[in-house]
Amino acid sequence: MRSVSRISEARAVLAQRRQQGRRIGLVPTMGNIHAGHLALLERCREECDYSVVTIFVNPLQFGPREDFSDYPRTLQRDREVLSGHGCDLLLHPSTEEVYGKSPELSTRVHVPELSERYCGASRPGHFDGVTTVVARLLNFAQPDKAYFGLKDYQQFLLVRRLVADLCMTTGIVGVETVREADGLAMSSRNGYLSESERESAPKLYRGLRGIADKIAEGERDYPLIASSGRERLAAAGFEVDYLDICNAHTLRKATAEDSELIILAAGYLGNTRLIDNLHLAIDPVPAA
Ligand code: PAF
């Protein structure tokens, strides 16, 4: 595996590979590589001939009171893990390399409306940071395909929208969430949990499963199901940020006519914010 910090170096390697007719796959990450990232890499390797992973803790997507400075930075270990899992090129640029000397003055990418709901409402500016850095990474690498985890479902929808709206040609692939044995979605932030918080954490996914079961049994009063889901999550020790049942494409609140739903939830255990979601397809009630 080649490991570079200069974007110009990565671009030169990728231009050569493209000339050789190789299909290039990109896996953008913020490092602290875990099994969830490795699932993205594995899918990338199945579908492409040359796999690029980026590690960049993007300051633009963290709010002023968020964990940018504490975010786990484990480059040496990540390098070994990625190299052992068939990554061809690791790009780990500095902030200056990505944004120049004045990140706050650089061009932003904003996706209206979709970026303002749910995580966007709780973390103002977060998704502008994500879409800005993803647009840059896609332009640097110009991959055939790029891989994103479906745990960050809203992020996945935003990236798909940004690529369509900016006429980019990269295919955006969503990869199923990888879970611990007890159902907790893999995330770098799980490492912040205390022992007792870690015990409570799987209740987030259990709550989503409970809601999915009710819907599968035919319940369709989504506001009521969501509000009892929020109550149960609060009783399990979460400070609930949101829990809602949405149309899986628009993230608008689901109606009886919707056939593809996404149950979205976010909540805090202590200072740690966890998010999760569950996708489900149902028979819609025909409009009268
Ligand atoms: O999902 C992440 O790790 C980040 O939001 C991403 C897509 C790498 C952009 O910084």
Tab-separated table of C-alpha atoms and ligand atoms in Angstrom:
chain	number	residue	atom	x	y	z
A	1	MET	CA	0.000	0.000	0.000
A	2	ARG	CA	1.221	3.453	-0.861
A	3	SER	CA	0.635	6.124	1.789
A	4	VAL	CA	0.817	9.810	0.853
A	5	SER	CA	-0.107	13.111	2.452
A	6	ARG	CA	0.146	15.241	-0.701
A	7	ILE	CA	-2.923	15.486	-2.885
A	8	SER	CA	-0.767	16.180	-5.964
A	9	GLU	CA	1.066	12.885	-5.384
A	10	ALA	CA	-2.200	10.965	-5.028
A	11	ARG	CA	-3.552	12.589	-8.194
A	12	ALA	CA	-0.468	11.618	-10.174
A	13	VAL	CA	-0.773	7.970	-9.084
A	14	LEU	CA	-4.495	7.948	-9.859
A	15	ALA	CA	-4.008	9.519	-13.296
A	16	GLN	CA	-1.634	6.654	-14.156
A	17	ARG	CA	-4.060	4.008	-12.872
A	18	ARG	CA	-6.906	5.591	-14.829
A	19	GLN	CA	-4.768	5.532	-17.995
A	20	GLN	CA	-4.202	1.828	-17.392
A	21	GLY	CA	-7.993	1.449	-17.476
A	22	ARG	CA	-8.356	0.632	-13.782
A	23	ARG	CA	-11.663	1.367	-12.052
A	24	ILE	CA	-10.946	3.537	-9.031
A	25	GLY	CA	-12.897	3.250	-5.778
A	26	LEU	CA	-12.780	5.792	-2.948
A	27	VAL	CA	-13.526	5.222	0.739
A	28	PRO	CA	-13.543	8.569	2.582
A	29	THR	CA	-12.995	8.254	6.358
A	30	MET	CA	-11.882	10.256	9.355
A	31	GLY	CA	-9.632	7.390	10.426
A	32	ASN	CA	-9.707	5.282	13.597
A	33	ILE	CA	-10.459	2.439	11.222
A	34	HIS	CA	-12.927	-0.183	12.497
A	35	ALA	CA	-14.906	-3.064	11.027
A	36	GLY	CA	-17.458	-0.638	9.543
A	37	HIS	CA	-14.744	1.063	7.463
A	38	LEU	CA	-13.307	-2.309	6.484
A	39	ALA	CA	-16.722	-3.352	5.128
A	40	LEU	CA	-16.602	-0.251	2.886
A	41	LEU	CA	-13.113	-1.183	1.733
A	42	GLU	CA	-14.115	-4.784	1.096
A	43	ARG	CA	-17.058	-3.711	-1.084
A	44	CYS	CA	-14.795	-1.224	-2.871
A	45	ARG	CA	-12.280	-3.986	-3.623
A	46	GLU	CA	-15.048	-6.245	-4.948
A	47	GLU	CA	-16.290	-3.600	-7.376
A	48	CYS	CA	-13.141	-1.650	-8.343
A	49	ASP	CA	-9.558	-2.418	-9.404
A	50	TYR	CA	-7.808	0.216	-7.315
A	51	SER	CA	-8.896	1.182	-3.774
A	52	VAL	CA	-8.174	4.566	-2.247
A	53	VAL	CA	-8.897	5.334	1.409
A	54	THR	CA	-8.691	8.896	2.697
A	55	ILE	CA	-8.163	9.757	6.350
A	56	PHE	CA	-8.967	13.342	7.155
A	57	VAL	CA	-10.521	14.656	10.374
A	58	ASN	CA	-12.435	17.466	8.736
A	59	PRO	CA	-12.588	20.557	10.984
A	60	LEU	CA	-15.461	22.072	8.978
A	61	GLN	CA	-17.925	19.384	10.061
A	62	PHE	CA	-17.411	19.857	13.821
A	63	GLY	CA	-19.298	22.502	15.820
A	64	PRO	CA	-17.441	24.761	18.271
A	65	ARG	CA	-18.377	22.608	21.294
A	66	GLU	CA	-17.916	19.263	19.535
A	67	ASP	CA	-15.132	16.688	19.735
A	68	PHE	CA	-12.767	17.840	16.951
A	69	SER	CA	-9.703	18.004	19.200
A	70	ASP	CA	-10.573	14.756	21.038
A	71	TYR	CA	-11.489	12.793	17.901
A	72	PRO	CA	-9.302	9.633	17.896
A	73	ARG	CA	-6.318	10.009	15.581
A	74	THR	CA	-4.604	6.640	15.100
A	75	LEU	CA	-2.774	7.001	11.772
A	76	GLN	CA	0.011	4.506	12.429
A	77	ARG	CA	-2.401	1.743	13.447
A	78	ASP	CA	-4.849	2.635	10.644
A	79	ARG	CA	-2.043	2.386	8.090
A	80	GLU	CA	-1.197	-1.153	9.228
A	81	VAL	CA	-4.845	-2.261	9.269
A	82	LEU	CA	-5.608	-0.803	5.828
A	83	SER	CA	-2.465	-2.264	4.331
A	84	GLY	CA	-3.454	-5.692	5.735
A	85	HIS	CA	-6.903	-5.383	4.111
A	86	GLY	CA	-5.831	-4.668	0.550
A	87	CYS	CA	-6.037	-0.879	0.366
A	88	ASP	CA	-3.878	0.317	-2.572
A	89	LEU	CA	-3.482	3.986	-1.719
A	90	LEU	CA	-3.936	5.871	1.547
A	91	LEU	CA	-4.242	9.649	1.333
A	92	HIS	CA	-3.968	11.438	4.697
A	93	PRO	CA	-3.740	15.138	3.875
A	94	SER	CA	-3.310	18.027	6.320
A	95	THR	CA	-6.013	20.677	6.721
A	96	GLU	CA	-3.913	23.131	4.724
A	97	GLU	CA	-3.511	20.586	1.937
A	98	VAL	CA	-7.305	20.207	1.684
A	99	TYR	CA	-8.464	23.795	2.273
A	100	GLY	CA	-5.437	26.007	1.787
A	101	LYS	CA	-4.289	28.487	4.417
A	102	SER	CA	-7.757	29.880	5.267
A	103	PRO	CA	-10.327	27.072	5.543
A	104	GLU	CA	-12.940	29.548	6.818
A	105	LEU	CA	-12.717	31.497	3.524
A	106	SER	CA	-12.863	28.522	1.184
A	107	THR	CA	-15.864	27.645	-1.012
A	108	ARG	CA	-18.672	25.718	0.716
A	109	VAL	CA	-21.151	23.250	-0.678
A	110	HIS	CA	-24.642	23.512	0.814
A	111	VAL	CA	-27.518	21.150	0.038
A	112	PRO	CA	-30.693	23.004	1.022
A	113	GLU	CA	-33.454	21.480	3.134
A	114	LEU	CA	-32.178	17.908	3.391
A	115	SER	CA	-29.083	19.167	5.234
A	116	GLU	CA	-31.208	21.142	7.685
A	117	ARG	CA	-33.274	18.265	9.121
A	118	TYR	CA	-32.441	15.868	11.960
A	119	CYS	CA	-28.633	15.778	12.463
A	120	GLY	CA	-28.443	19.050	10.500
A	121	ALA	CA	-30.877	20.741	12.901
A	122	SER	CA	-28.983	19.495	15.971
A	123	ARG	CA	-25.531	20.188	14.550
A	124	PRO	CA	-25.811	23.456	12.575
A	125	GLY	CA	-23.247	23.625	9.769
A	126	HIS	CA	-22.246	19.974	10.169
A	127	PHE	CA	-23.535	18.816	6.806
A	128	ASP	CA	-22.112	21.844	4.974
A	129	GLY	CA	-18.742	20.674	6.296
A	130	VAL	CA	-19.428	17.124	5.127
A	131	THR	CA	-20.664	18.045	1.634
A	132	THR	CA	-17.813	20.540	1.206
A	133	VAL	CA	-15.113	18.005	2.043
A	134	VAL	CA	-16.771	15.187	0.093
A	135	ALA	CA	-17.009	17.414	-3.007
A	136	ARG	CA	-13.292	18.157	-2.670
A	137	LEU	CA	-12.336	14.519	-2.135
A	138	LEU	CA	-14.394	13.428	-5.133
A	139	ASN	CA	-12.722	16.097	-7.247
A	140	PHE	CA	-9.239	15.150	-6.042
A	141	ALA	CA	-9.676	11.472	-6.734
A	142	GLN	CA	-12.329	11.449	-9.498
A	143	PRO	CA	-13.230	7.884	-8.557
A	144	ASP	CA	-15.604	5.655	-10.484
A	145	LYS	CA	-17.338	4.790	-7.220
A	146	ALA	CA	-17.283	6.068	-3.642
A	147	TYR	CA	-18.432	4.134	-0.578
A	148	PHE	CA	-20.373	5.448	2.425
A	149	GLY	CA	-21.790	3.663	5.471
A	150	LEU	CA	-25.569	3.608	5.803
A	151	LYS	CA	-25.301	4.222	9.552
A	152	ASP	CA	-24.950	7.864	8.489
A	153	TYR	CA	-28.056	7.605	6.351
A	154	GLN	CA	-28.729	11.340	6.079
A	155	GLN	CA	-25.112	11.889	5.028
A	156	PHE	CA	-25.497	9.181	2.373
A	157	LEU	CA	-28.628	10.869	0.932
A	158	LEU	CA	-26.870	14.246	0.938
A	159	VAL	CA	-23.817	12.904	-0.885
A	160	ARG	CA	-26.042	11.294	-3.506
A	161	ARG	CA	-27.873	14.590	-3.966
A	162	LEU	CA	-24.658	16.620	-4.180
A	163	VAL	CA	-23.227	14.313	-6.833
A	164	ALA	CA	-26.426	14.513	-8.907
A	165	ASP	CA	-26.759	18.307	-8.534
A	166	LEU	CA	-23.099	19.040	-9.373
A	167	CYS	CA	-23.187	16.646	-12.369
A	168	MET	CA	-20.423	14.464	-10.940
A	169	THR	CA	-20.061	11.040	-12.481
A	170	THR	CA	-18.966	9.040	-9.420
A	171	GLY	CA	-21.385	6.282	-8.402
A	172	ILE	CA	-22.294	6.577	-4.705
A	173	VAL	CA	-22.624	3.215	-2.973
A	174	GLY	CA	-24.253	2.792	0.452
A	175	VAL	CA	-22.931	-0.106	2.547
A	176	GLU	CA	-24.956	-1.809	5.302
A	177	THR	CA	-24.152	-0.868	8.897
A	178	VAL	CA	-21.771	-3.233	10.667
A	179	ARG	CA	-22.867	-4.027	14.227
A	180	GLU	CA	-21.348	-5.418	17.389
A	181	ALA	CA	-22.783	-8.773	18.529
A	182	ASP	CA	-25.298	-6.940	20.756
A	183	GLY	CA	-26.537	-4.755	17.865
A	184	LEU	CA	-24.639	-1.524	18.586
A	185	ALA	CA	-23.651	0.116	15.298
A	186	MET	CA	-19.861	0.386	14.873
A	187	SER	CA	-18.631	3.941	15.320
A	188	SER	CA	-15.401	5.623	16.326
A	189	ARG	CA	-17.409	7.470	18.998
A	190	ASN	CA	-18.309	4.181	20.774
A	191	GLY	CA	-14.842	4.417	22.316
A	192	TYR	CA	-16.025	7.432	24.363
A	193	LEU	CA	-18.656	5.340	26.221
A	194	SER	CA	-18.128	4.414	29.881
A	195	GLU	CA	-18.729	0.789	30.882
A	196	SER	CA	-22.305	1.448	32.000
A	197	GLU	CA	-23.071	3.617	28.948
A	198	ARG	CA	-21.728	0.846	26.728
A	199	GLU	CA	-24.211	-1.548	28.373
A	200	SER	CA	-27.117	0.801	27.603
A	201	ALA	CA	-25.985	1.687	24.062
A	202	PRO	CA	-27.535	-1.338	22.221
A	203	LYS	CA	-30.967	-0.201	23.466
A	204	LEU	CA	-30.923	2.388	20.681
A	205	TYR	CA	-31.000	-0.301	17.990
A	206	ARG	CA	-33.376	-2.475	20.055
A	207	GLY	CA	-35.750	0.493	20.161
A	208	LEU	CA	-35.618	0.803	16.376
A	209	ARG	CA	-36.278	-2.909	15.986
A	210	GLY	CA	-39.299	-2.642	18.327
A	211	ILE	CA	-40.720	0.134	16.151
A	212	ALA	CA	-40.074	-1.843	12.959
A	213	ASP	CA	-41.929	-4.814	14.503
A	214	LYS	CA	-44.966	-2.672	15.274
A	215	ILE	CA	-45.042	-1.363	11.718
A	216	ALA	CA	-44.592	-4.890	10.343
A	217	GLU	CA	-47.606	-5.930	12.477
A	218	GLY	CA	-49.691	-3.285	10.676
A	219	GLU	CA	-49.565	-0.251	12.979
A	220	ARG	CA	-49.538	2.938	10.906
A	221	ASP	CA	-49.974	5.779	13.422
A	222	TYR	CA	-46.379	6.916	12.884
A	223	PRO	CA	-46.438	10.007	15.163
A	224	LEU	CA	-47.764	7.885	18.025
A	225	ILE	CA	-45.286	5.038	17.416
A	226	ALA	CA	-42.400	7.539	17.250
A	227	SER	CA	-43.447	9.334	20.423
A	228	SER	CA	-43.696	6.092	22.405
A	229	GLY	CA	-40.277	5.104	20.931
A	230	ARG	CA	-38.815	8.386	22.249
A	231	GLU	CA	-40.309	7.718	25.681
A	232	ARG	CA	-38.816	4.228	25.803
A	233	LEU	CA	-35.408	5.515	24.747
A	234	ALA	CA	-35.513	8.192	27.449
A	235	ALA	CA	-36.481	5.527	30.005
A	236	ALA	CA	-33.431	3.517	28.872
A	237	GLY	CA	-31.177	6.424	29.884
A	238	PHE	CA	-30.814	8.333	26.581
A	239	GLU	CA	-31.180	12.049	26.236
A	240	VAL	CA	-33.155	11.798	23.024
A	241	ASP	CA	-32.199	14.177	20.236
A	242	TYR	CA	-34.696	12.825	17.693
A	243	LEU	CA	-36.507	9.657	16.790
A	244	ASP	CA	-38.771	9.743	13.767
A	245	ILE	CA	-40.268	7.581	11.058
A	246	CYS	CA	-39.588	9.101	7.652
A	247	ASN	CA	-39.912	8.596	3.938
A	248	ALA	CA	-36.579	6.937	3.097
A	249	HIS	CA	-35.916	9.221	0.106
A	250	THR	CA	-36.977	12.670	1.326
A	251	LEU	CA	-36.628	12.302	5.130
A	252	ARG	CA	-40.048	13.967	5.416
A	253	LYS	CA	-42.266	12.457	8.094
A	254	ALA	CA	-43.757	9.227	6.770
A	255	THR	CA	-47.376	9.031	5.699
A	256	ALA	CA	-49.569	5.982	5.135
A	257	GLU	CA	-48.852	6.202	1.381
A	258	ASP	CA	-45.098	5.667	1.813
A	259	SER	CA	-43.700	2.240	1.040
A	260	GLU	CA	-40.017	2.807	1.882
A	261	LEU	CA	-39.428	4.021	5.405
A	262	ILE	CA	-36.410	4.912	7.460
A	263	ILE	CA	-36.596	5.053	11.247
A	264	LEU	CA	-33.978	7.586	12.336
A	265	ALA	CA	-32.736	8.111	15.866
A	266	ALA	CA	-30.045	10.071	17.695
A	267	GLY	CA	-29.446	10.400	21.388
A	268	TYR	CA	-26.828	11.097	24.010
A	269	LEU	CA	-25.477	8.732	26.624
A	270	GLY	CA	-23.540	11.105	28.859
A	271	ASN	CA	-21.558	13.274	26.439
A	272	THR	CA	-21.525	10.724	23.626
A	273	ARG	CA	-23.915	11.195	20.744
A	274	LEU	CA	-25.030	7.982	19.056
A	275	ILE	CA	-27.059	7.714	15.857
A	276	ASP	CA	-28.679	4.750	14.173
A	277	ASN	CA	-31.438	3.927	11.705
A	278	LEU	CA	-33.469	1.100	10.301
A	279	HIS	CA	-34.766	0.872	6.757
A	280	LEU	CA	-37.953	-0.984	5.986
A	281	ALA	CA	-40.149	-1.647	2.985
A	282	ILE	CA	-43.892	-2.057	3.606
A	283	ASP	CA	-47.142	-2.302	1.676
A	284	PRO	CA	-48.498	1.254	1.516
A	285	VAL	CA	-52.149	1.973	2.279
A	286	PRO	CA	-53.651	2.909	-1.123
A	287	ALA	CA	-54.705	6.571	-1.241
A	288	ALA	CA	-58.545	6.870	-1.082
B	1	PAF	O1	-18.545	9.641	7.610
B	1	PAF	C1	-17.431	10.168	7.809
B	1	PAF	O2	-16.507	9.572	8.349
B	1	PAF	C2	-17.222	11.623	7.372
B	1	PAF	O3	-18.373	12.377	7.543
B	1	PAF	C3	-16.695	11.746	5.933
B	1	PAF	C4	-17.694	11.206	4.925
B	1	PAF	C5	-15.378	10.988	5.807
B	1	PAF	C6	-16.441	13.207	5.596
B	1	PAF	O4	-15.506	13.779	6.448
